[in-house]
């Protein structure tokens, strides 16, 4: 299916590896030009080269930290100087590793890191970039959160607490930008295989806990994101779509 977004430009936060990179590939395959934001400039340069060569789209790397306001301001300016972006993918860094239960999380530094990278960073990106998307009458914002926004998971305390805040901000924003043709949705994964996920302990047990008895692929997640970023998803907003092999036990 042609997603109807050829020629659009997308900003992908955390787009140089893992799920973010898979999302870059899915959008590039639809003819979407990319602005990829991540910290490591060398990794970004290699992404630019590979994505341009494989998909023939324009790719601009912007090196910065999601938690740093001046980096996010620079991202906004660079996107404006390229003519603006109509698609924004908010893919925040992972929580501090290893993940722990709430009463085990006694290290304030880990809470601060989790707050800065997952909530503060996401809010910075949304507050600074969403207003730039309201002028053209068409926009798509998709955030990668976690299945824990619907059902708290063991050992995910930091992630569960801050992603709830991200989810609340997305719902607010969805209502505020809807009349400008901008949709705002979240994709909430669990047990989706990435190079980082593959290093987690108890991997086999975690996979057996998934009703489908397998891990998801980053391509399955990226295809869901690309659909929500597409022309066809224009009347879907304020929603959370789980990509978790049926693991979440909530009704809706
Ligand atoms: N896989 C799953 O099943 C699952 C489940 C629930 C939630 N998630 C969430 O999905 C997200 C992506 O996971 P992943 O496994 O793809 O992560 P990953 O492999 O660790 O990739 C993270 C990406 O973000 C960039 N990044 C890291 N810290 C950054 C920062 N401070 N500022 C800007 N960019 C930064 C990295 O590049 P640099 O290092 O160069 O900055 C890289 O491009 C995470 O939030 C994860 O918790 C995944």
PDB file of C-alpha atoms and ligand atoms in Angstrom:
ATOM      1  CA  UNK A   1       0.000   0.000   0.000  1.00  0.00           C
ATOM      2  CA  UNK A   2       1.288   3.444  -0.901  1.00  0.00           C
ATOM      3  CA  UNK A   3       1.169   5.440   2.335  1.00  0.00           C
ATOM      4  CA  UNK A   4       0.776   8.744   0.471  1.00  0.00           C
ATOM      5  CA  UNK A   5       3.688  10.510   2.181  1.00  0.00           C
ATOM      6  CA  UNK A   6       6.293  10.579  -0.620  1.00  0.00           C
ATOM      7  CA  UNK A   7       8.145  13.911  -0.536  1.00  0.00           C
ATOM      8  CA  UNK A   8       7.255  14.670   3.103  1.00  0.00           C
ATOM      9  CA  UNK A   9      10.063  15.277   5.618  1.00  0.00           C
ATOM     10  CA  UNK A  10      10.284  13.489   8.996  1.00  0.00           C
ATOM     11  CA  UNK A  11      12.299  14.194  12.120  1.00  0.00           C
ATOM     12  CA  UNK A  12      13.225  10.936  13.858  1.00  0.00           C
ATOM     13  CA  UNK A  13      14.549  11.328  17.393  1.00  0.00           C
ATOM     14  CA  UNK A  14      16.924   8.498  18.339  1.00  0.00           C
ATOM     15  CA  UNK A  15      16.927   7.452  14.697  1.00  0.00           C
ATOM     16  CA  UNK A  16      20.482   6.157  14.389  1.00  0.00           C
ATOM     17  CA  UNK A  17      19.945   2.714  15.981  1.00  0.00           C
ATOM     18  CA  UNK A  18      17.376   0.144  17.087  1.00  0.00           C
ATOM     19  CA  UNK A  19      13.681   0.952  16.694  1.00  0.00           C
ATOM     20  CA  UNK A  20      14.439   4.516  15.554  1.00  0.00           C
ATOM     21  CA  UNK A  21      16.594   3.282  12.707  1.00  0.00           C
ATOM     22  CA  UNK A  22      13.928   0.761  11.646  1.00  0.00           C
ATOM     23  CA  UNK A  23      11.431   3.656  11.588  1.00  0.00           C
ATOM     24  CA  UNK A  24      13.845   5.670   9.406  1.00  0.00           C
ATOM     25  CA  UNK A  25      14.006   2.718   6.996  1.00  0.00           C
ATOM     26  CA  UNK A  26      10.206   2.320   6.881  1.00  0.00           C
ATOM     27  CA  UNK A  27       9.665   6.043   6.197  1.00  0.00           C
ATOM     28  CA  UNK A  28      12.522   6.243   3.679  1.00  0.00           C
ATOM     29  CA  UNK A  29      11.023   3.263   1.831  1.00  0.00           C
ATOM     30  CA  UNK A  30       7.907   5.443   1.390  1.00  0.00           C
ATOM     31  CA  UNK A  31       9.993   8.262  -0.110  1.00  0.00           C
ATOM     32  CA  UNK A  32      10.116  10.420   3.046  1.00  0.00           C
ATOM     33  CA  UNK A  33      13.189  12.650   3.530  1.00  0.00           C
ATOM     34  CA  UNK A  34      14.687  12.419   6.998  1.00  0.00           C
ATOM     35  CA  UNK A  35      16.243  14.502   9.732  1.00  0.00           C
ATOM     36  CA  UNK A  36      17.833  12.028  12.135  1.00  0.00           C
ATOM     37  CA  UNK A  37      18.602  13.243  15.658  1.00  0.00           C
ATOM     38  CA  UNK A  38      20.931  11.379  18.066  1.00  0.00           C
ATOM     39  CA  UNK A  39      24.089  12.130  20.054  1.00  0.00           C
ATOM     40  CA  UNK A  40      26.857  10.297  18.195  1.00  0.00           C
ATOM     41  CA  UNK A  41      27.823  12.247  15.048  1.00  0.00           C
ATOM     42  CA  UNK A  42      29.816   9.366  13.584  1.00  0.00           C
ATOM     43  CA  UNK A  43      26.866   6.952  13.806  1.00  0.00           C
ATOM     44  CA  UNK A  44      24.651   9.633  12.262  1.00  0.00           C
ATOM     45  CA  UNK A  45      27.019  10.093   9.317  1.00  0.00           C
ATOM     46  CA  UNK A  46      26.965   6.373   8.628  1.00  0.00           C
ATOM     47  CA  UNK A  47      23.125   6.360   8.817  1.00  0.00           C
ATOM     48  CA  UNK A  48      22.926   9.270   6.392  1.00  0.00           C
ATOM     49  CA  UNK A  49      25.142   7.473   3.912  1.00  0.00           C
ATOM     50  CA  UNK A  50      23.338   4.109   4.150  1.00  0.00           C
ATOM     51  CA  UNK A  51      19.779   5.453   4.047  1.00  0.00           C
ATOM     52  CA  UNK A  52      20.534   7.781   1.130  1.00  0.00           C
ATOM     53  CA  UNK A  53      22.210   4.985  -0.829  1.00  0.00           C
ATOM     54  CA  UNK A  54      19.460   2.414  -0.104  1.00  0.00           C
ATOM     55  CA  UNK A  55      16.353   4.555  -0.535  1.00  0.00           C
ATOM     56  CA  UNK A  56      17.409   7.591  -2.579  1.00  0.00           C
ATOM     57  CA  UNK A  57      15.898  10.049  -0.069  1.00  0.00           C
ATOM     58  CA  UNK A  58      17.595  13.113   1.444  1.00  0.00           C
ATOM     59  CA  UNK A  59      18.932  12.484   4.948  1.00  0.00           C
ATOM     60  CA  UNK A  60      20.236  15.156   7.318  1.00  0.00           C
ATOM     61  CA  UNK A  61      21.889  14.156  10.587  1.00  0.00           C
ATOM     62  CA  UNK A  62      21.605  16.500  13.569  1.00  0.00           C
ATOM     63  CA  UNK A  63      23.804  15.577  16.540  1.00  0.00           C
ATOM     64  CA  UNK A  64      22.379  16.418  19.939  1.00  0.00           C
ATOM     65  CA  UNK A  65      20.990  15.244  23.258  1.00  0.00           C
ATOM     66  CA  UNK A  66      17.209  15.127  23.708  1.00  0.00           C
ATOM     67  CA  UNK A  67      17.588  16.365  27.289  1.00  0.00           C
ATOM     68  CA  UNK A  68      19.516  19.478  26.238  1.00  0.00           C
ATOM     69  CA  UNK A  69      17.272  22.437  25.390  1.00  0.00           C
ATOM     70  CA  UNK A  70      19.825  24.183  23.164  1.00  0.00           C
ATOM     71  CA  UNK A  71      20.297  20.960  21.141  1.00  0.00           C
ATOM     72  CA  UNK A  72      16.544  20.679  20.622  1.00  0.00           C
ATOM     73  CA  UNK A  73      16.416  24.379  19.638  1.00  0.00           C
ATOM     74  CA  UNK A  74      19.162  23.719  17.080  1.00  0.00           C
ATOM     75  CA  UNK A  75      17.175  20.751  15.742  1.00  0.00           C
ATOM     76  CA  UNK A  76      14.148  23.035  15.303  1.00  0.00           C
ATOM     77  CA  UNK A  77      16.264  25.662  13.482  1.00  0.00           C
ATOM     78  CA  UNK A  78      17.923  23.104  11.225  1.00  0.00           C
ATOM     79  CA  UNK A  79      14.550  21.633  10.300  1.00  0.00           C
ATOM     80  CA  UNK A  80      13.199  25.110   9.489  1.00  0.00           C
ATOM     81  CA  UNK A  81      16.225  25.874   7.331  1.00  0.00           C
ATOM     82  CA  UNK A  82      15.469  22.682   5.353  1.00  0.00           C
ATOM     83  CA  UNK A  83      11.867  23.810   4.824  1.00  0.00           C
ATOM     84  CA  UNK A  84      10.246  22.264   7.897  1.00  0.00           C
ATOM     85  CA  UNK A  85       9.095  18.741   8.769  1.00  0.00           C
ATOM     86  CA  UNK A  86       5.545  17.378   8.609  1.00  0.00           C
ATOM     87  CA  UNK A  87       6.234  14.134  10.513  1.00  0.00           C
ATOM     88  CA  UNK A  88       7.770  13.939  13.989  1.00  0.00           C
ATOM     89  CA  UNK A  89       8.798  10.657  15.600  1.00  0.00           C
ATOM     90  CA  UNK A  90       9.502  11.028  19.325  1.00  0.00           C
ATOM     91  CA  UNK A  91      11.616   7.995  20.197  1.00  0.00           C
ATOM     92  CA  UNK A  92      13.183   8.669  23.595  1.00  0.00           C
ATOM     93  CA  UNK A  93      16.247   6.871  25.022  1.00  0.00           C
ATOM     94  CA  UNK A  94      15.795   3.724  27.078  1.00  0.00           C
ATOM     95  CA  UNK A  95      15.508   3.948  30.889  1.00  0.00           C
ATOM     96  CA  UNK A  96      18.635   3.306  32.989  1.00  0.00           C
ATOM     97  CA  UNK A  97      19.728  -0.316  32.849  1.00  0.00           C
ATOM     98  CA  UNK A  98      19.153  -2.762  34.497  1.00  0.00           C
ATOM     99  CA  UNK A  99      15.481  -1.961  35.012  1.00  0.00           C
ATOM    100  CA  UNK A 100      14.133  -2.360  38.551  1.00  0.00           C
ATOM    101  CA  UNK A 101      10.955  -2.492  40.613  1.00  0.00           C
ATOM    102  CA  UNK A 102       9.805   0.686  42.362  1.00  0.00           C
ATOM    103  CA  UNK A 103      11.067  -0.140  45.870  1.00  0.00           C
ATOM    104  CA  UNK A 104      14.440  -1.185  44.439  1.00  0.00           C
ATOM    105  CA  UNK A 105      14.905   2.150  42.697  1.00  0.00           C
ATOM    106  CA  UNK A 106      16.787   3.906  45.490  1.00  0.00           C
ATOM    107  CA  UNK A 107      19.351   5.732  43.392  1.00  0.00           C
ATOM    108  CA  UNK A 108      18.280   9.346  42.813  1.00  0.00           C
ATOM    109  CA  UNK A 109      20.709   9.679  39.926  1.00  0.00           C
ATOM    110  CA  UNK A 110      18.821   6.994  37.992  1.00  0.00           C
ATOM    111  CA  UNK A 111      15.491   8.771  38.610  1.00  0.00           C
ATOM    112  CA  UNK A 112      17.034  12.043  37.416  1.00  0.00           C
ATOM    113  CA  UNK A 113      18.463  10.422  34.276  1.00  0.00           C
ATOM    114  CA  UNK A 114      15.134   8.716  33.558  1.00  0.00           C
ATOM    115  CA  UNK A 115      13.268  11.991  34.071  1.00  0.00           C
ATOM    116  CA  UNK A 116      15.619  14.016  31.841  1.00  0.00           C
ATOM    117  CA  UNK A 117      15.746  11.537  28.980  1.00  0.00           C
ATOM    118  CA  UNK A 118      12.234  10.145  28.953  1.00  0.00           C
ATOM    119  CA  UNK A 119       9.915  12.908  30.193  1.00  0.00           C
ATOM    120  CA  UNK A 120      11.801  16.225  30.067  1.00  0.00           C
ATOM    121  CA  UNK A 121      13.358  15.344  26.684  1.00  0.00           C
ATOM    122  CA  UNK A 122      10.038  14.272  25.165  1.00  0.00           C
ATOM    123  CA  UNK A 123       8.317  17.427  26.454  1.00  0.00           C
ATOM    124  CA  UNK A 124      11.098  19.631  25.028  1.00  0.00           C
ATOM    125  CA  UNK A 125      10.759  18.024  21.616  1.00  0.00           C
ATOM    126  CA  UNK A 126       6.955  18.239  21.625  1.00  0.00           C
ATOM    127  CA  UNK A 127       6.836  21.826  22.884  1.00  0.00           C
ATOM    128  CA  UNK A 128       9.458  23.117  20.456  1.00  0.00           C
ATOM    129  CA  UNK A 129       8.634  21.142  17.311  1.00  0.00           C
ATOM    130  CA  UNK A 130       4.850  20.659  17.400  1.00  0.00           C
ATOM    131  CA  UNK A 131       4.091  24.394  16.944  1.00  0.00           C
ATOM    132  CA  UNK A 132       6.210  24.409  13.761  1.00  0.00           C
ATOM    133  CA  UNK A 133       3.945  21.696  12.306  1.00  0.00           C
ATOM    134  CA  UNK A 134       0.697  23.593  12.819  1.00  0.00           C
ATOM    135  CA  UNK A 135       1.141  26.026   9.936  1.00  0.00           C
ATOM    136  CA  UNK A 136       0.823  23.744   6.908  1.00  0.00           C
ATOM    137  CA  UNK A 137      -2.523  22.122   7.819  1.00  0.00           C
ATOM    138  CA  UNK A 138      -1.023  18.589   7.797  1.00  0.00           C
ATOM    139  CA  UNK A 139       1.149  16.853  10.370  1.00  0.00           C
ATOM    140  CA  UNK A 140       1.770  13.537  12.088  1.00  0.00           C
ATOM    141  CA  UNK A 141       3.348  13.101  15.517  1.00  0.00           C
ATOM    142  CA  UNK A 142       4.052   9.557  16.693  1.00  0.00           C
ATOM    143  CA  UNK A 143       5.769   8.821  20.009  1.00  0.00           C
ATOM    144  CA  UNK A 144       7.274   5.485  20.971  1.00  0.00           C
ATOM    145  CA  UNK A 145       6.306   4.874  24.578  1.00  0.00           C
ATOM    146  CA  UNK A 146       5.931   1.422  26.161  1.00  0.00           C
ATOM    147  CA  UNK A 147       3.260  -1.180  26.837  1.00  0.00           C
ATOM    148  CA  UNK A 148       3.670  -0.071  30.462  1.00  0.00           C
ATOM    149  CA  UNK A 149       1.427   2.950  29.760  1.00  0.00           C
ATOM    150  CA  UNK A 150      -1.565   0.582  29.858  1.00  0.00           C
ATOM    151  CA  UNK A 151      -0.319  -2.096  32.228  1.00  0.00           C
ATOM    152  CA  UNK A 152       2.624  -1.469  34.556  1.00  0.00           C
ATOM    153  CA  UNK A 153       5.211  -4.194  34.086  1.00  0.00           C
ATOM    154  CA  UNK A 154       7.510  -5.695  36.714  1.00  0.00           C
ATOM    155  CA  UNK A 155      10.983  -4.050  36.885  1.00  0.00           C
ATOM    156  CA  UNK A 156       9.917  -1.067  34.728  1.00  0.00           C
ATOM    157  CA  UNK A 157       9.353   1.491  37.524  1.00  0.00           C
ATOM    158  CA  UNK A 158      11.253   4.458  36.042  1.00  0.00           C
ATOM    159  CA  UNK A 159       9.900   3.876  32.573  1.00  0.00           C
ATOM    160  CA  UNK A 160       6.314   3.383  33.782  1.00  0.00           C
ATOM    161  CA  UNK A 161       6.304   6.570  35.862  1.00  0.00           C
ATOM    162  CA  UNK A 162       7.754   8.910  33.219  1.00  0.00           C
ATOM    163  CA  UNK A 163       6.025   7.430  30.195  1.00  0.00           C
ATOM    164  CA  UNK A 164       2.698   8.031  31.926  1.00  0.00           C
ATOM    165  CA  UNK A 165       3.655  11.718  31.857  1.00  0.00           C
ATOM    166  CA  UNK A 166       4.541  11.528  28.164  1.00  0.00           C
ATOM    167  CA  UNK A 167       1.215   9.848  27.460  1.00  0.00           C
ATOM    168  CA  UNK A 168      -0.670  12.607  29.298  1.00  0.00           C
ATOM    169  CA  UNK A 169       1.195  15.282  27.313  1.00  0.00           C
ATOM    170  CA  UNK A 170       0.379  13.512  24.036  1.00  0.00           C
ATOM    171  CA  UNK A 171      -3.321  13.429  24.887  1.00  0.00           C
ATOM    172  CA  UNK A 172      -3.296  17.149  25.684  1.00  0.00           C
ATOM    173  CA  UNK A 173      -1.395  17.972  22.524  1.00  0.00           C
ATOM    174  CA  UNK A 174      -3.661  15.792  20.362  1.00  0.00           C
ATOM    175  CA  UNK A 175      -6.649  17.908  21.382  1.00  0.00           C
ATOM    176  CA  UNK A 176      -4.793  21.210  20.912  1.00  0.00           C
ATOM    177  CA  UNK A 177      -3.425  20.579  17.402  1.00  0.00           C
ATOM    178  CA  UNK A 178      -6.295  18.550  15.907  1.00  0.00           C
ATOM    179  CA  UNK A 179      -7.942  21.491  14.147  1.00  0.00           C
ATOM    180  CA  UNK A 180      -4.628  22.240  12.415  1.00  0.00           C
ATOM    181  CA  UNK A 181      -4.628  18.843  10.692  1.00  0.00           C
ATOM    182  CA  UNK A 182      -1.971  17.412  13.010  1.00  0.00           C
ATOM    183  CA  UNK A 183      -2.539  13.984  14.582  1.00  0.00           C
ATOM    184  CA  UNK A 184      -0.750  12.783  17.719  1.00  0.00           C
ATOM    185  CA  UNK A 185      -0.505   9.087  18.599  1.00  0.00           C
ATOM    186  CA  UNK A 186       1.664   6.689  20.563  1.00  0.00           C
ATOM    187  CA  UNK A 187       2.977   3.268  19.656  1.00  0.00           C
ATOM    188  CA  UNK A 188       3.566   1.217  22.784  1.00  0.00           C
ATOM    189  CA  UNK A 189       5.946  -1.729  22.370  1.00  0.00           C
ATOM    190  CA  UNK A 190       6.913  -4.648  24.569  1.00  0.00           C
ATOM    191  CA  UNK A 191       9.329  -7.463  23.720  1.00  0.00           C
ATOM    192  CA  UNK A 192      10.342  -6.073  20.337  1.00  0.00           C
ATOM    193  CA  UNK A 193      13.799  -7.321  19.363  1.00  0.00           C
ATOM    194  CA  UNK A 194      16.530  -4.697  18.927  1.00  0.00           C
ATOM    195  CA  UNK A 195      20.298  -5.029  19.417  1.00  0.00           C
ATOM    196  CA  UNK A 196      19.897  -3.514  22.910  1.00  0.00           C
ATOM    197  CA  UNK A 197      16.868  -5.637  23.826  1.00  0.00           C
ATOM    198  CA  UNK A 198      18.814  -8.759  22.833  1.00  0.00           C
ATOM    199  CA  UNK A 199      21.278  -8.054  25.669  1.00  0.00           C
ATOM    200  CA  UNK A 200      18.581  -8.110  28.408  1.00  0.00           C
ATOM    201  CA  UNK A 201      18.770 -10.799  31.047  1.00  0.00           C
ATOM    202  CA  UNK A 202      15.962 -13.388  31.273  1.00  0.00           C
ATOM    203  CA  UNK A 203      15.334 -12.897  27.565  1.00  0.00           C
ATOM    204  CA  UNK A 204      13.970 -16.399  26.985  1.00  0.00           C
ATOM    205  CA  UNK A 205      11.593 -16.158  29.946  1.00  0.00           C
ATOM    206  CA  UNK A 206      10.370 -12.740  28.769  1.00  0.00           C
ATOM    207  CA  UNK A 207       9.661 -14.102  25.303  1.00  0.00           C
ATOM    208  CA  UNK A 208       7.742 -17.084  26.743  1.00  0.00           C
ATOM    209  CA  UNK A 209       5.536 -14.614  28.672  1.00  0.00           C
ATOM    210  CA  UNK A 210       4.327 -13.143  25.339  1.00  0.00           C
ATOM    211  CA  UNK A 211       1.071 -14.864  24.249  1.00  0.00           C
ATOM    212  CA  UNK A 212       2.560 -15.275  20.737  1.00  0.00           C
ATOM    213  CA  UNK A 213       5.644 -16.961  22.256  1.00  0.00           C
ATOM    214  CA  UNK A 214       7.994 -14.852  20.177  1.00  0.00           C
ATOM    215  CA  UNK A 215       9.551 -11.406  20.190  1.00  0.00           C
ATOM    216  CA  UNK A 216       8.290  -8.785  17.749  1.00  0.00           C
ATOM    217  CA  UNK A 217      10.560  -7.432  15.052  1.00  0.00           C
ATOM    218  CA  UNK A 218      11.603  -3.821  14.758  1.00  0.00           C
ATOM    219  CA  UNK A 219      10.107  -3.893  11.240  1.00  0.00           C
ATOM    220  CA  UNK A 220       6.688  -4.779  12.693  1.00  0.00           C
ATOM    221  CA  UNK A 221       6.901  -1.816  15.032  1.00  0.00           C
ATOM    222  CA  UNK A 222       8.200   0.512  12.298  1.00  0.00           C
ATOM    223  CA  UNK A 223       5.374  -0.456   9.928  1.00  0.00           C
ATOM    224  CA  UNK A 224       2.823   0.550  12.585  1.00  0.00           C
ATOM    225  CA  UNK A 225       4.565   3.895  13.062  1.00  0.00           C
ATOM    226  CA  UNK A 226       4.720   4.476   9.300  1.00  0.00           C
ATOM    227  CA  UNK A 227       0.976   3.769   9.012  1.00  0.00           C
ATOM    228  CA  UNK A 228       0.178   6.294  11.761  1.00  0.00           C
ATOM    229  CA  UNK A 229       2.412   8.794   9.924  1.00  0.00           C
ATOM    230  CA  UNK A 230       0.601   8.132   6.660  1.00  0.00           C
ATOM    231  CA  UNK A 231      -2.083   9.952   4.718  1.00  0.00           C
ATOM    232  CA  UNK A 232      -4.489   7.086   5.535  1.00  0.00           C
ATOM    233  CA  UNK A 233      -4.314   7.639   9.315  1.00  0.00           C
ATOM    234  CA  UNK A 234      -5.661  11.201   9.148  1.00  0.00           C
ATOM    235  CA  UNK A 235      -8.679  10.559  11.422  1.00  0.00           C
ATOM    236  CA  UNK A 236      -6.762   8.672  14.144  1.00  0.00           C
ATOM    237  CA  UNK A 237      -5.510  10.869  16.979  1.00  0.00           C
ATOM    238  CA  UNK A 238      -4.921  10.687  20.719  1.00  0.00           C
ATOM    239  CA  UNK A 239      -4.555   6.878  20.559  1.00  0.00           C
ATOM    240  CA  UNK A 240      -2.120   4.318  21.916  1.00  0.00           C
ATOM    241  CA  UNK A 241      -1.436   1.320  19.672  1.00  0.00           C
ATOM    242  CA  UNK A 242       0.182  -1.640  21.427  1.00  0.00           C
ATOM    243  CA  UNK A 243       2.801  -3.633  19.497  1.00  0.00           C
ATOM    244  CA  UNK A 244       3.350  -6.392  22.051  1.00  0.00           C
ATOM    245  CA  UNK A 245       2.181  -9.761  20.692  1.00  0.00           C
ATOM    246  CA  UNK A 246      -1.021  -9.497  22.759  1.00  0.00           C
ATOM    247  CA  UNK A 247       0.811  -9.176  26.082  1.00  0.00           C
ATOM    248  CA  UNK A 248      -1.100  -6.227  27.545  1.00  0.00           C
ATOM    249  CA  UNK A 249      -4.074  -7.419  29.543  1.00  0.00           C
ATOM    250  CA  UNK A 250      -6.129  -4.209  29.630  1.00  0.00           C
ATOM    251  CA  UNK A 251      -9.438  -4.129  27.683  1.00  0.00           C
ATOM    252  CA  UNK A 252      -8.628  -0.979  25.717  1.00  0.00           C
TER     253      UNK A 252
HETATM  254  N1  LIG B   1      12.199  -2.983  22.318  1.00  0.00           N
HETATM  255  C1  LIG B   1      11.151  -3.002  23.103  1.00  0.00           C
HETATM  256  O1  LIG B   1      10.484  -4.018  23.258  1.00  0.00           O
HETATM  257  C2  LIG B   1      10.719  -1.758  23.842  1.00  0.00           C
HETATM  258  C3  LIG B   1       9.700  -1.855  24.786  1.00  0.00           C
HETATM  259  C4  LIG B   1       9.276  -0.712  25.443  1.00  0.00           C
HETATM  260  C5  LIG B   1       9.867   0.492  25.168  1.00  0.00           C
HETATM  261  N2  LIG B   1      10.881   0.556  24.261  1.00  0.00           N
HETATM  262  C6  LIG B   1      11.510   1.863  24.057  1.00  0.00           C
HETATM  263  O2  LIG B   1      11.781   2.137  22.691  1.00  0.00           O
HETATM  264  C7  LIG B   1      12.832   3.113  22.652  1.00  0.00           C
HETATM  265  C8  LIG B   1      13.889   2.692  21.640  1.00  0.00           C
HETATM  266  O3  LIG B   1      14.511   1.486  22.051  1.00  0.00           O
HETATM  267  P1  LIG B   1      15.810   0.912  21.287  1.00  0.00           P
HETATM  268  O4  LIG B   1      16.070  -0.441  21.811  1.00  0.00           O
HETATM  269  O5  LIG B   1      15.633   1.093  19.836  1.00  0.00           O
HETATM  270  O6  LIG B   1      16.930   1.894  21.832  1.00  0.00           O
HETATM  271  P2  LIG B   1      18.468   1.946  21.387  1.00  0.00           P
HETATM  272  O7  LIG B   1      18.820   0.785  20.528  1.00  0.00           O
HETATM  273  O8  LIG B   1      19.188   2.134  22.652  1.00  0.00           O
HETATM  274  O9  LIG B   1      18.557   3.251  20.423  1.00  0.00           O
HETATM  275  C9  LIG B   1      18.454   4.492  20.975  1.00  0.00           C
HETATM  276  C10 LIG B   1      18.613   5.596  19.906  1.00  0.00           C
HETATM  277  O10 LIG B   1      18.458   6.808  20.608  1.00  0.00           O
HETATM  278  C11 LIG B   1      19.679   7.568  20.538  1.00  0.00           C
HETATM  279  N3  LIG B   1      19.839   8.215  21.850  1.00  0.00           N
HETATM  280  C12 LIG B   1      20.183   7.613  23.027  1.00  0.00           C
HETATM  281  N4  LIG B   1      20.250   8.542  23.997  1.00  0.00           N
HETATM  282  C13 LIG B   1      19.952   9.742  23.414  1.00  0.00           C
HETATM  283  C14 LIG B   1      19.863  11.065  23.893  1.00  0.00           C
HETATM  284  N5  LIG B   1      20.094  11.371  25.182  1.00  0.00           N
HETATM  285  N6  LIG B   1      19.535  12.055  23.027  1.00  0.00           N
HETATM  286  C15 LIG B   1      19.305  11.764  21.712  1.00  0.00           C
HETATM  287  N7  LIG B   1      19.363  10.531  21.200  1.00  0.00           N
HETATM  288  C16 LIG B   1      19.689   9.526  22.046  1.00  0.00           C
HETATM  289  C17 LIG B   1      20.781   6.553  20.205  1.00  0.00           C
HETATM  290  O11 LIG B   1      21.903   7.159  19.541  1.00  0.00           O
HETATM  291  P3  LIG B   1      23.101   7.856  20.390  1.00  0.00           P
HETATM  292  O12 LIG B   1      23.514   6.844  21.419  1.00  0.00           O
HETATM  293  O13 LIG B   1      24.130   8.175  19.378  1.00  0.00           O
HETATM  294  O14 LIG B   1      22.518   9.079  21.013  1.00  0.00           O
HETATM  295  C18 LIG B   1      20.001   5.641  19.262  1.00  0.00           C
HETATM  296  O15 LIG B   1      19.887   6.243  17.988  1.00  0.00           O
HETATM  297  C19 LIG B   1      13.370   3.231  24.096  1.00  0.00           C
HETATM  298  O16 LIG B   1      12.769   4.328  24.745  1.00  0.00           O
HETATM  299  C20 LIG B   1      12.890   1.934  24.717  1.00  0.00           C
HETATM  300  O17 LIG B   1      12.807   2.001  26.131  1.00  0.00           O
HETATM  301  C21 LIG B   1      11.321  -0.537  23.587  1.00  0.00           C
END
